[in-house]
mmCIF file of C-alpha atoms in Angstrom:
data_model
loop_
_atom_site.group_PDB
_atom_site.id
_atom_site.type_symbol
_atom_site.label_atom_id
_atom_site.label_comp_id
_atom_site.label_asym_id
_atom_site.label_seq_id
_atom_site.Cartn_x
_atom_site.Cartn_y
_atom_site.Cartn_z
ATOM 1 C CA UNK A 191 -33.519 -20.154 27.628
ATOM 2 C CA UNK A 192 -33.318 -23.096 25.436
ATOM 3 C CA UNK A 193 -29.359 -25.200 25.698
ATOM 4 C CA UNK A 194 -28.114 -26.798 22.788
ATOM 5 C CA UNK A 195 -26.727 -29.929 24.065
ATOM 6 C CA UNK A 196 -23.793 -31.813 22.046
ATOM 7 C CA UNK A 197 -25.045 -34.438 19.433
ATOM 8 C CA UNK A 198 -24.515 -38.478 20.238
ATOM 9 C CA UNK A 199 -24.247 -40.767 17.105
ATOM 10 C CA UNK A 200 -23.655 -44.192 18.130
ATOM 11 C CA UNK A 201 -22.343 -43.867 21.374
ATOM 12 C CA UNK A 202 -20.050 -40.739 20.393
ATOM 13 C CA UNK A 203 -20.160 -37.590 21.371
ATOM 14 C CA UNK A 204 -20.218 -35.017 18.666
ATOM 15 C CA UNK A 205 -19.634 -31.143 19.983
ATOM 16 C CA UNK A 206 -21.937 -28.377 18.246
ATOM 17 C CA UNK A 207 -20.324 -26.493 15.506
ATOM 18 C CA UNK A 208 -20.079 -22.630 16.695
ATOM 19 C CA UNK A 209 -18.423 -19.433 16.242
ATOM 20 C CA UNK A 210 -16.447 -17.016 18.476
ATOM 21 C CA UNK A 211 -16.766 -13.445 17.162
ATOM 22 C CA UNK A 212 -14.426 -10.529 19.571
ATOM 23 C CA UNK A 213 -13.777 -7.040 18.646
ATOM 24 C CA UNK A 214 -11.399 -4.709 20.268
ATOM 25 C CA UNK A 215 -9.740 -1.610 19.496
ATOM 26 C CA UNK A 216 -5.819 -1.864 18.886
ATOM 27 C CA UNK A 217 -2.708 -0.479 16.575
ATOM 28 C CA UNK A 218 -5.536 2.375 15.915
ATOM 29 C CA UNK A 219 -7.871 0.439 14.095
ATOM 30 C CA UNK A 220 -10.584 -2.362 15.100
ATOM 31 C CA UNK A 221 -9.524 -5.647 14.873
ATOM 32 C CA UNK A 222 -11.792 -8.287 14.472
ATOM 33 C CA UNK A 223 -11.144 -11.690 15.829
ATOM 34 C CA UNK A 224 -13.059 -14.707 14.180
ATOM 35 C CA UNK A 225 -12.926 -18.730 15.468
ATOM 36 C CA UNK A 226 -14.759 -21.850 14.002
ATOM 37 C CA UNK A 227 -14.508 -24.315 17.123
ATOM 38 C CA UNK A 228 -16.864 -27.559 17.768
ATOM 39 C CA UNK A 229 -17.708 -26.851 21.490
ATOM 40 C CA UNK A 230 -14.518 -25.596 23.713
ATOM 41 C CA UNK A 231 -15.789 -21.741 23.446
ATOM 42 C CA UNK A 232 -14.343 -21.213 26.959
ATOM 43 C CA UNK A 233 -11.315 -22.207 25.831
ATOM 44 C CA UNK A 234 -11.705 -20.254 22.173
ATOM 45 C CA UNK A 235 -12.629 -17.266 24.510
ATOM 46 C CA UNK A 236 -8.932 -17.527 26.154
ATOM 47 C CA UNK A 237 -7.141 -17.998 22.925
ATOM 48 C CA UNK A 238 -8.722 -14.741 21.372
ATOM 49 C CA UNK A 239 -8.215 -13.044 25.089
ATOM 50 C CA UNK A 240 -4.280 -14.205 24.132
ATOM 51 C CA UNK A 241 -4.501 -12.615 20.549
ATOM 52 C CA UNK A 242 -5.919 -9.577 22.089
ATOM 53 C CA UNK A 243 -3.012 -9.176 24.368
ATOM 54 C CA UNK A 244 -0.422 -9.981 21.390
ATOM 55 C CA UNK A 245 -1.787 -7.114 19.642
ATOM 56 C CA UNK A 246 -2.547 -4.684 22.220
ATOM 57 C CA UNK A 247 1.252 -5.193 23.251
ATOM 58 C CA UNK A 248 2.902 -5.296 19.407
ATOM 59 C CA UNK A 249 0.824 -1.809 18.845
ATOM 60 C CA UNK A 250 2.850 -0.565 21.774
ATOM 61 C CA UNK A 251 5.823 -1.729 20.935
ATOM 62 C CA UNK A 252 5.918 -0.188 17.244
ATOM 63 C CA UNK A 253 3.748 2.687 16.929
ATOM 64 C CA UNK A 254 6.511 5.127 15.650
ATOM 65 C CA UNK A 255 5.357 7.988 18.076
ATOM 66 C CA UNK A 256 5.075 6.106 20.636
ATOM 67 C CA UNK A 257 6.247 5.699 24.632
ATOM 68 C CA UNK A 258 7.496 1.785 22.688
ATOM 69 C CA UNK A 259 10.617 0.302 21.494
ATOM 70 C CA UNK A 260 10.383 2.077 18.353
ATOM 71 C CA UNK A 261 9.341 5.353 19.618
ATOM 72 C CA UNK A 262 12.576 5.025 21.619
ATOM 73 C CA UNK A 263 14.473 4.305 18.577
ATOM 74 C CA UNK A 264 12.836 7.250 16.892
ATOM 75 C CA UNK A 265 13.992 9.755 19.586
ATOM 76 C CA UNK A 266 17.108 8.709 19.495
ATOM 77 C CA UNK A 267 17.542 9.298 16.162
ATOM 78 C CA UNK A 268 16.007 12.650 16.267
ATOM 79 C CA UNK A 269 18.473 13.502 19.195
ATOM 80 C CA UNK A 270 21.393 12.272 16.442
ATOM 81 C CA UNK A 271 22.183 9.492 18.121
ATOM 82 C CA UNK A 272 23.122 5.488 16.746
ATOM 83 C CA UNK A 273 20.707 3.518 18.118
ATOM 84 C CA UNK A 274 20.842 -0.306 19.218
ATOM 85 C CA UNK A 275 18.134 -2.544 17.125
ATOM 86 C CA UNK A 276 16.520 -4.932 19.911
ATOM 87 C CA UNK A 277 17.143 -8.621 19.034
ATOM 88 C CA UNK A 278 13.360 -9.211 18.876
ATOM 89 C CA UNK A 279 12.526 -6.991 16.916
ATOM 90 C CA UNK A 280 14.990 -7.497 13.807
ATOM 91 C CA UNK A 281 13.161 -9.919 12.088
ATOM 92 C CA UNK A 282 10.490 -7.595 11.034
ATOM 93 C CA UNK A 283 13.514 -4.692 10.273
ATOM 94 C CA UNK A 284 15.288 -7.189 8.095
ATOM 95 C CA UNK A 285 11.747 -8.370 6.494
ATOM 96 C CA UNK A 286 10.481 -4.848 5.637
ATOM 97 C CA UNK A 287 14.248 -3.839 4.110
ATOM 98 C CA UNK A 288 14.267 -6.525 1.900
ATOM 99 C CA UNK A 289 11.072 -5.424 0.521
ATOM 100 C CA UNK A 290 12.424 -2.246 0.576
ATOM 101 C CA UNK A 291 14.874 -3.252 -1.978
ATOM 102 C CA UNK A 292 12.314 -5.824 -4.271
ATOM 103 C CA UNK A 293 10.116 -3.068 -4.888
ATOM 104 C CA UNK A 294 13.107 -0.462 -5.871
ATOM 105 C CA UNK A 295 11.882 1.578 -2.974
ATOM 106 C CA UNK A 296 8.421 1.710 -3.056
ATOM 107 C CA UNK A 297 7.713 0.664 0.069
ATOM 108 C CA UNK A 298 9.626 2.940 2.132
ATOM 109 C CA UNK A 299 9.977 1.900 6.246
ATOM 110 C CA UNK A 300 11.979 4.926 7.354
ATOM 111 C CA UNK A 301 9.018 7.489 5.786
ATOM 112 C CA UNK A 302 7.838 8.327 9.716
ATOM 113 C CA UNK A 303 9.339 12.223 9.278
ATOM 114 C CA UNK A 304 6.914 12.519 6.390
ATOM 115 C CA UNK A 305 4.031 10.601 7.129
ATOM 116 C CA UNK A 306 4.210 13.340 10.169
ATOM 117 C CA UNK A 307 4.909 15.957 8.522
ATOM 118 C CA UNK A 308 1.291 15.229 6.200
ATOM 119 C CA UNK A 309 -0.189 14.510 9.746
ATOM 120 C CA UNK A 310 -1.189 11.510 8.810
ATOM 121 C CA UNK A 311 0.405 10.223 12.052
ATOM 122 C CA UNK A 312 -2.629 11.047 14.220
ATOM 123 C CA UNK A 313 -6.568 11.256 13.143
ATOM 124 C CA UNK A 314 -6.524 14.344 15.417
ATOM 125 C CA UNK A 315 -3.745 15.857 13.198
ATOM 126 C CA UNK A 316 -5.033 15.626 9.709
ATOM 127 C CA UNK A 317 -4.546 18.550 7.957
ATOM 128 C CA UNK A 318 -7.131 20.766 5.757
ATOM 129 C CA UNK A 319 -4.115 21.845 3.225
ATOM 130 C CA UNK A 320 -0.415 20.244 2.150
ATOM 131 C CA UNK A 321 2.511 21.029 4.457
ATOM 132 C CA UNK A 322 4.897 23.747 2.377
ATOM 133 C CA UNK A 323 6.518 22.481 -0.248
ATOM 134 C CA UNK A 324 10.302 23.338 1.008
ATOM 135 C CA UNK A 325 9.188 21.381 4.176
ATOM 136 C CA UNK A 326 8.185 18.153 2.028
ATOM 137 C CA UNK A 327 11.411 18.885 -0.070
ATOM 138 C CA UNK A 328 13.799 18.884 2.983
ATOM 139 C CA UNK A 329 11.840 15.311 4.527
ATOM 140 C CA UNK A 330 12.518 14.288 1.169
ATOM 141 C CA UNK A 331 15.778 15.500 1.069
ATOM 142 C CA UNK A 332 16.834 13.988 4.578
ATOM 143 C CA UNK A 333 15.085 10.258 3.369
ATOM 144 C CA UNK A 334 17.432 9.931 0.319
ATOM 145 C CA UNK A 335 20.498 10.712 2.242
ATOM 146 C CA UNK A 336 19.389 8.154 5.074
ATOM 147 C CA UNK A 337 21.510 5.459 5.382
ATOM 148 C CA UNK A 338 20.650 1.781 4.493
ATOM 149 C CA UNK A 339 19.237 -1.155 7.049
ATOM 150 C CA UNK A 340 21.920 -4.106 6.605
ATOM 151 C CA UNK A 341 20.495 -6.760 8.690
ATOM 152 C CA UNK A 342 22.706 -4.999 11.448
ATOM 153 C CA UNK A 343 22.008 -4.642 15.479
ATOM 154 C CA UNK A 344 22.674 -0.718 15.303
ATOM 155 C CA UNK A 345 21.073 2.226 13.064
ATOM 156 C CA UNK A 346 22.262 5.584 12.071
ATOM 157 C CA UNK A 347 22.816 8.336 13.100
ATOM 158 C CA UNK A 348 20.310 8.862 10.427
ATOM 159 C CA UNK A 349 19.342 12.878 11.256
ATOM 160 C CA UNK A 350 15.412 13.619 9.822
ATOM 161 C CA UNK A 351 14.509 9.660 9.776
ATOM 162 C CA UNK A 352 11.915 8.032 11.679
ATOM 163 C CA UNK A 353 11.149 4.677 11.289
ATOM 164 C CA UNK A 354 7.078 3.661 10.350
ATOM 165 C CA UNK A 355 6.149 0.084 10.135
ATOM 166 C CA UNK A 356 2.617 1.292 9.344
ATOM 167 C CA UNK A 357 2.991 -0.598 5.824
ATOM 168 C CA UNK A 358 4.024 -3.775 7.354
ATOM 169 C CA UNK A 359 3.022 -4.034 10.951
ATOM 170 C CA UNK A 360 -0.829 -5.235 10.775
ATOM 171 C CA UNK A 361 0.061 -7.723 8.043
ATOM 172 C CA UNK A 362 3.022 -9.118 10.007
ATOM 173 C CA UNK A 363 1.098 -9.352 13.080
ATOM 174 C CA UNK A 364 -2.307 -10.663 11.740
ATOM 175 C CA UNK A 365 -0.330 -14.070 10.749
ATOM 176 C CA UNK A 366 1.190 -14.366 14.039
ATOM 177 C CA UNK A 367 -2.239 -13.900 15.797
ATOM 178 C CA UNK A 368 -3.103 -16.606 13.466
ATOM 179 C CA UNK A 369 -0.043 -18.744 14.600
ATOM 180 C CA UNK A 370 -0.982 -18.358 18.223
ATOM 181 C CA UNK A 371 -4.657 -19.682 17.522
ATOM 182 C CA UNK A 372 -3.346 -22.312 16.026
ATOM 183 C CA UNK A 373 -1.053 -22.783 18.648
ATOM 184 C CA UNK A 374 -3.881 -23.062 21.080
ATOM 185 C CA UNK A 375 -5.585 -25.632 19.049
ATOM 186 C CA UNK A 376 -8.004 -23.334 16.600
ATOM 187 C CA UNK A 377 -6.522 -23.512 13.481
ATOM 188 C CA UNK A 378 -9.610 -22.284 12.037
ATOM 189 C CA UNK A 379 -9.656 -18.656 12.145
ATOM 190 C CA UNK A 380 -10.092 -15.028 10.830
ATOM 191 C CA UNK A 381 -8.223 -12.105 11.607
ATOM 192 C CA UNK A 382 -9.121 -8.466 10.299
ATOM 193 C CA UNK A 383 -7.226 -5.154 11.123
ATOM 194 C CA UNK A 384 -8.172 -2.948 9.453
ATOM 195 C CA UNK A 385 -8.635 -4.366 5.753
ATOM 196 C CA UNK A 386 -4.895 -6.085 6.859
ATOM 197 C CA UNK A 387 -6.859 -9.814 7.230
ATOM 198 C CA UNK A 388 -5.939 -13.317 6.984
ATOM 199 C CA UNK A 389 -7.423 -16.311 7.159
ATOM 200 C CA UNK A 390 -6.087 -20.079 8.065
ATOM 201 C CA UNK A 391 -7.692 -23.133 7.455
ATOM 202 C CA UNK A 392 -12.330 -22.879 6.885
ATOM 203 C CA UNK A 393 -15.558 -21.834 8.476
ATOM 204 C CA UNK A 394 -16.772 -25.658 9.672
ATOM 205 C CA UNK A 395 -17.429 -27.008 6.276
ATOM 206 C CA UNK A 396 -16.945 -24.391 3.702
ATOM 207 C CA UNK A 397 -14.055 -21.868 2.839
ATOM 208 C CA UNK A 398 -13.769 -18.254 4.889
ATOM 209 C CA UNK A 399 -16.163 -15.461 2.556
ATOM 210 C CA UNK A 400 -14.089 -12.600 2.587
ATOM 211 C CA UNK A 401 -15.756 -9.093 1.302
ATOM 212 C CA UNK A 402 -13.088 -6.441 -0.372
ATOM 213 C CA UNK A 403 -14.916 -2.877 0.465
ATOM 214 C CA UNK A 404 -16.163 -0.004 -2.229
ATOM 215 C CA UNK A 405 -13.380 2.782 -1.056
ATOM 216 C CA UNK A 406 -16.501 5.231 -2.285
ATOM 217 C CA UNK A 407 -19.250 3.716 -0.292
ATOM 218 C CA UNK A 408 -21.055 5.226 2.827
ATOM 219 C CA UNK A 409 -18.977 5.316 6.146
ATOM 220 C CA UNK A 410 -21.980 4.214 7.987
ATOM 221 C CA UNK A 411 -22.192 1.282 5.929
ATOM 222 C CA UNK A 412 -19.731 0.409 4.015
ATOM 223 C CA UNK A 413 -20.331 -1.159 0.838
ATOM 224 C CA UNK A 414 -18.796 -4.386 -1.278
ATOM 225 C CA UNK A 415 -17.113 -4.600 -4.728
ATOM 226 C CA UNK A 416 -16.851 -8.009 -4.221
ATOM 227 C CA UNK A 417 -16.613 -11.490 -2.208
ATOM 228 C CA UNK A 418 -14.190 -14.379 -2.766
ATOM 229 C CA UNK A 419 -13.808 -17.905 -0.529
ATOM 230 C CA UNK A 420 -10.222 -17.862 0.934
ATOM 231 C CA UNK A 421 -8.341 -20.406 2.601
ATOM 232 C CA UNK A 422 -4.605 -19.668 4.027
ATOM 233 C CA UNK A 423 -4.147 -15.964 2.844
ATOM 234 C CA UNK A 424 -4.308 -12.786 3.373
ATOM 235 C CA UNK A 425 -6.654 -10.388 2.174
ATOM 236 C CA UNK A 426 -5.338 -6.986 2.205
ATOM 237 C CA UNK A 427 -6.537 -3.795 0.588
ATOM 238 C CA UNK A 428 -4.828 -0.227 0.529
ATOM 239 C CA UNK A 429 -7.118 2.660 0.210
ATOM 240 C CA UNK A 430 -7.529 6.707 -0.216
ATOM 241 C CA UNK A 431 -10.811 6.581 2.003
ATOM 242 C CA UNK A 432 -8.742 6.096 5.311
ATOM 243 C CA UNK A 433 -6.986 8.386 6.154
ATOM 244 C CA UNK A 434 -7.320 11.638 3.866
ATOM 245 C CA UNK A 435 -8.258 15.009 3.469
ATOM 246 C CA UNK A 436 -9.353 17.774 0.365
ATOM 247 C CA UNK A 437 -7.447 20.841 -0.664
ATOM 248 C CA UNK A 438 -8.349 22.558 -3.700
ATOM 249 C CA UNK A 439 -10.894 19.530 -5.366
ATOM 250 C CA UNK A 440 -7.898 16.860 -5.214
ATOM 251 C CA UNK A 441 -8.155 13.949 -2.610
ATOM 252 C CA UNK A 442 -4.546 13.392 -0.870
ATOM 253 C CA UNK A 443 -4.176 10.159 1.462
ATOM 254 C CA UNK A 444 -2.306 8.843 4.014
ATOM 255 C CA UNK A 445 -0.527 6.600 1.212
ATOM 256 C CA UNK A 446 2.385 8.286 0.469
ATOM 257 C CA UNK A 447 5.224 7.812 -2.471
ATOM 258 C CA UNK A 448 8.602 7.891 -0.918
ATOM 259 C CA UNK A 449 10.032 8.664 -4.229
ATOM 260 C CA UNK A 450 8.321 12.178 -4.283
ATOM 261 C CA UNK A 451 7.374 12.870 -0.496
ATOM 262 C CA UNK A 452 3.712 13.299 -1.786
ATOM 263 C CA UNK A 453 0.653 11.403 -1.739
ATOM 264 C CA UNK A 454 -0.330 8.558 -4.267
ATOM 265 C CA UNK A 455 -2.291 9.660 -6.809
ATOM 266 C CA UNK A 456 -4.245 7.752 -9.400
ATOM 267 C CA UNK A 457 -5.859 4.804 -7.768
ATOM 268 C CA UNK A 458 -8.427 4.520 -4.963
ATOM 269 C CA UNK A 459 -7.804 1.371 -3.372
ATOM 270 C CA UNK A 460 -6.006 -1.559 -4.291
ATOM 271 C CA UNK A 461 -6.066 -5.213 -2.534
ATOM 272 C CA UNK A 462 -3.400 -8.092 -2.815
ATOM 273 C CA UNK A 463 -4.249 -11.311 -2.056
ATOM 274 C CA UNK A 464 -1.188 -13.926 -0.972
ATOM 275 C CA UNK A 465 -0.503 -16.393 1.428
ATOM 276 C CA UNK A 466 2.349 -14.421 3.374
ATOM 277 C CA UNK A 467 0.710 -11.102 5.562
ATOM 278 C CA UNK A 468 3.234 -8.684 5.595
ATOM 279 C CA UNK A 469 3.822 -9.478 1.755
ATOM 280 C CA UNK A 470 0.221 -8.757 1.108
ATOM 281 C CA UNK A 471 0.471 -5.401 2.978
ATOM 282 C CA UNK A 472 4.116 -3.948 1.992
ATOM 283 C CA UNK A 473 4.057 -5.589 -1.773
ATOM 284 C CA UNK A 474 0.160 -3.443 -1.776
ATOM 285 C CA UNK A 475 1.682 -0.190 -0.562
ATOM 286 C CA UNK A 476 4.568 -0.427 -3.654
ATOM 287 C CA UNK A 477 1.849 -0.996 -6.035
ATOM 288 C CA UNK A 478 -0.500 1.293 -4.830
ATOM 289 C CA UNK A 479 2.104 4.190 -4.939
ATOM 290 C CA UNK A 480 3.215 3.310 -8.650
ATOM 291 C CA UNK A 481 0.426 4.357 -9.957
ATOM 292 C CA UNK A 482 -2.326 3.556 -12.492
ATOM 293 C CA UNK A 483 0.866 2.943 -15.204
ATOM 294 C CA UNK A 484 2.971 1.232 -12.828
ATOM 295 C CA UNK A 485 1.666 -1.025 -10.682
ATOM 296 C CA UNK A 486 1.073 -3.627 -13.151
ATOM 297 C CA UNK A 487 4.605 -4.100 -14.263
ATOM 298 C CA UNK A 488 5.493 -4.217 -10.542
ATOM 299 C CA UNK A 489 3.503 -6.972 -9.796
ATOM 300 C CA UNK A 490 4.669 -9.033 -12.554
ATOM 301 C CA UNK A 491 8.321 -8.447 -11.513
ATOM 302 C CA UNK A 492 7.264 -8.845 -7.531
ATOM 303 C CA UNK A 493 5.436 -12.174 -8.837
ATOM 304 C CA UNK A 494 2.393 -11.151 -7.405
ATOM 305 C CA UNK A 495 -0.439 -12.954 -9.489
ATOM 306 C CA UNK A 496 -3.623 -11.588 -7.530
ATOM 307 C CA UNK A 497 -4.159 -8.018 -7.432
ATOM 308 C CA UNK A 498 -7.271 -5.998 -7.627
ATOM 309 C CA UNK A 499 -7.569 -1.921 -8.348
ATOM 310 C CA UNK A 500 -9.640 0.369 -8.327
ATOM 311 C CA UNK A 501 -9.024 3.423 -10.177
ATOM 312 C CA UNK A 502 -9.701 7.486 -9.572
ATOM 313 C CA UNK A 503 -12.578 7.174 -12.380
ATOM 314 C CA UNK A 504 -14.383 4.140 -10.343
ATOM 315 C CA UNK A 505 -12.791 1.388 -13.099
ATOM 316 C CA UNK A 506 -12.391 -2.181 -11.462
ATOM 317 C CA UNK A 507 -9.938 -4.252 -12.709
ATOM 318 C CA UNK A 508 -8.401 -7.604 -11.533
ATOM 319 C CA UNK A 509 -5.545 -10.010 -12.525
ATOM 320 C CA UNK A 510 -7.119 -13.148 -14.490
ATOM 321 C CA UNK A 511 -6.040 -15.151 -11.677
ATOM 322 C CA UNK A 512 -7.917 -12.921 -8.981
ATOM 323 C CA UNK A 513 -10.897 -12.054 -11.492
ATOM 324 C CA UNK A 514 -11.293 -15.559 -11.595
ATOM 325 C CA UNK A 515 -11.937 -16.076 -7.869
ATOM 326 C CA UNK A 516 -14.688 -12.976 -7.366
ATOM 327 C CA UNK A 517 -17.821 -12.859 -7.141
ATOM 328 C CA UNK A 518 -18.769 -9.166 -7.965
ATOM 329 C CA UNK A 519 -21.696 -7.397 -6.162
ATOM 330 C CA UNK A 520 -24.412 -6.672 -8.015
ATOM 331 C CA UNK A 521 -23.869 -3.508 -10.702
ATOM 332 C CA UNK A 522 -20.018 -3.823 -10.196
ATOM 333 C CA UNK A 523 -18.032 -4.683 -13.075
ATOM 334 C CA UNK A 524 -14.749 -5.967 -13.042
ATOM 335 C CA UNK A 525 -12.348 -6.074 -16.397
ATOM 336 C CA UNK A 526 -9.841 -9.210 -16.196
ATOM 337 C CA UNK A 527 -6.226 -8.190 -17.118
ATOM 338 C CA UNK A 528 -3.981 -10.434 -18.910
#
């Protein structure tokens, strides 16, 4: 087997650029964990080991269903109770509120009752046909009534409302995985949850590529609308081909509208691209669940310059400021919006 050895120009020791690629399966999804280091891959190797760990325990913690924190919090709302918030974990209650209230509730943090409801809580409870409508009507019901979050350490009672942080969670976490590989000195990285990445700082000598997927291409191999170089963002992309089911010819996906109680319907997928994670991923879900009419406007009020959709009819369409920045895969066209 052939070793590289490092590189010496006059007298100094220069360490081989390399990469350290780790998948593992957390939150539900895989996450893929990507370093640029010069030499130090044992220590690269412990960093992502570190990430790994962050995750694996932050999935525990706030899977809504789960024996976690917020599963706790959950079943004791259920059982009617008030419920202590945990100091650590009210930063990311008062972060998803407040975009709670900048998108005029379209991103919704206490939809858990009727993202169960729709089984979209569970691969292994996807259903073939819509709950009833009176049962969707009463979730709905029981989510208008709910009382508010005000940056408080109690919640509730708050009967029919479970918290979900699916919307926020992998976008919040992704930059603090970041943080940590930074923290361990590799503050050039990659981290992908499932289409909820971020990057920080470049790939040796060139920006990260980042691929945003065809929500229409084959599961076996997915398939690219388009690449972009990114440096200190996120990269995140909402779409009807995760979890979803038929009924009657009509597609209806995990991405609910809290405003109705029903799936999003309109758009396919939809990607934001900013510097801040959880941004990215709750600021996406609001747009994706306005709509073909109404995501625009929301992203001009959010401030949200770089947004790309694609719609029910396979139209592509970017912000100038996004189209811009792509490079589209061959046969893929992408209309610039003003």
């Amino acid at each position: 087997m052939m070793m590289v050895r490092p590189l010496l120009v006059r007298g100094l020791r220069l360490q081989t650029p390399a990469i350290v690629r780790r998948r593992f399966l957390a939150m539900g999804t895989e996450v893929l964990v990507t370093v640029a280091c010069r030499g130090r891959r044992h220590d690269a190797e412990a960093a992502v080991l570190a990430v790994r760990r962050l995750i694996e325990d932050f999935g525990r913690d706030w899977w809504a269903w789960g024996p976690g924190a917020l599963g706790g919090i959950n079943r004791r709302l259920a059982d009617g109770e008030a419920v202590a918030i945990p100091e650590a974990m009210r930063p990311l209650f008062r972060r998803a509120w407040d975009i709670h209230l900048q998108t005029g509730g379209a991103y919704e943090p206490r939809i858990g009752a009727l993202v169960r409801l729709w089984g979209f809580d569970d691969v292994a409870r996807i259903r073939s046909a819509p709950p009833p409508p009176g049962e969707i009507a009463a979730a709905h019901a029981a989510l208008r009534a709910a009382p508010g979050y005000e940056e408080s350490d109690r919640y509730g009672p708050a009967p029919g409302i479970s918290w979900d942080f699916g919307g926020i969670a992998k976008g919040w976490i992704v930059d603090a995985a970041l943080d940590l590989l930074a923290q361990h000195g590799f503050p050039d990285a990659t981290v992908d949850a499932g289409g909820n990445l971020a990057v920080r700082g470049q790939r040796h000598e060139r920006a990260w590529r980042i691929g945003i997927r065809d929500p229409r291409g084959p599961a076996e191999q997915p398939g690219l609308l388009a690449t972009l170089d990114a440096r200190g963002e996120a990269v995140n992309t909402h779409g009807d081909d995760q979890r979803w089911f038929e009924y009657q010819g009509r597609r209806y996906s995990h991405l609910l509208d809290p405003r109705s109680g029903w799936p999003a319907q309109g758009l396919r997928a939809l990607t934001v691209v900013h510097p801040d994670g959880s941004w990215a991923e709750a600021a996406g879900a609001a747009l994706f669940v306005s709509g073909p009419q109404g995501w625009q406007p929301l992203a001009r009020r959010l401030g949200l310059a770089q947004v790309l959709v694609v719609h029910d009819d396979g139209r592509v369409q970017a912000s100038a400021a996004l189209a811009a920045r792509l490079e589209p895969e061959p046969g893929v066209e992408i209309e610039p919006l003003d």
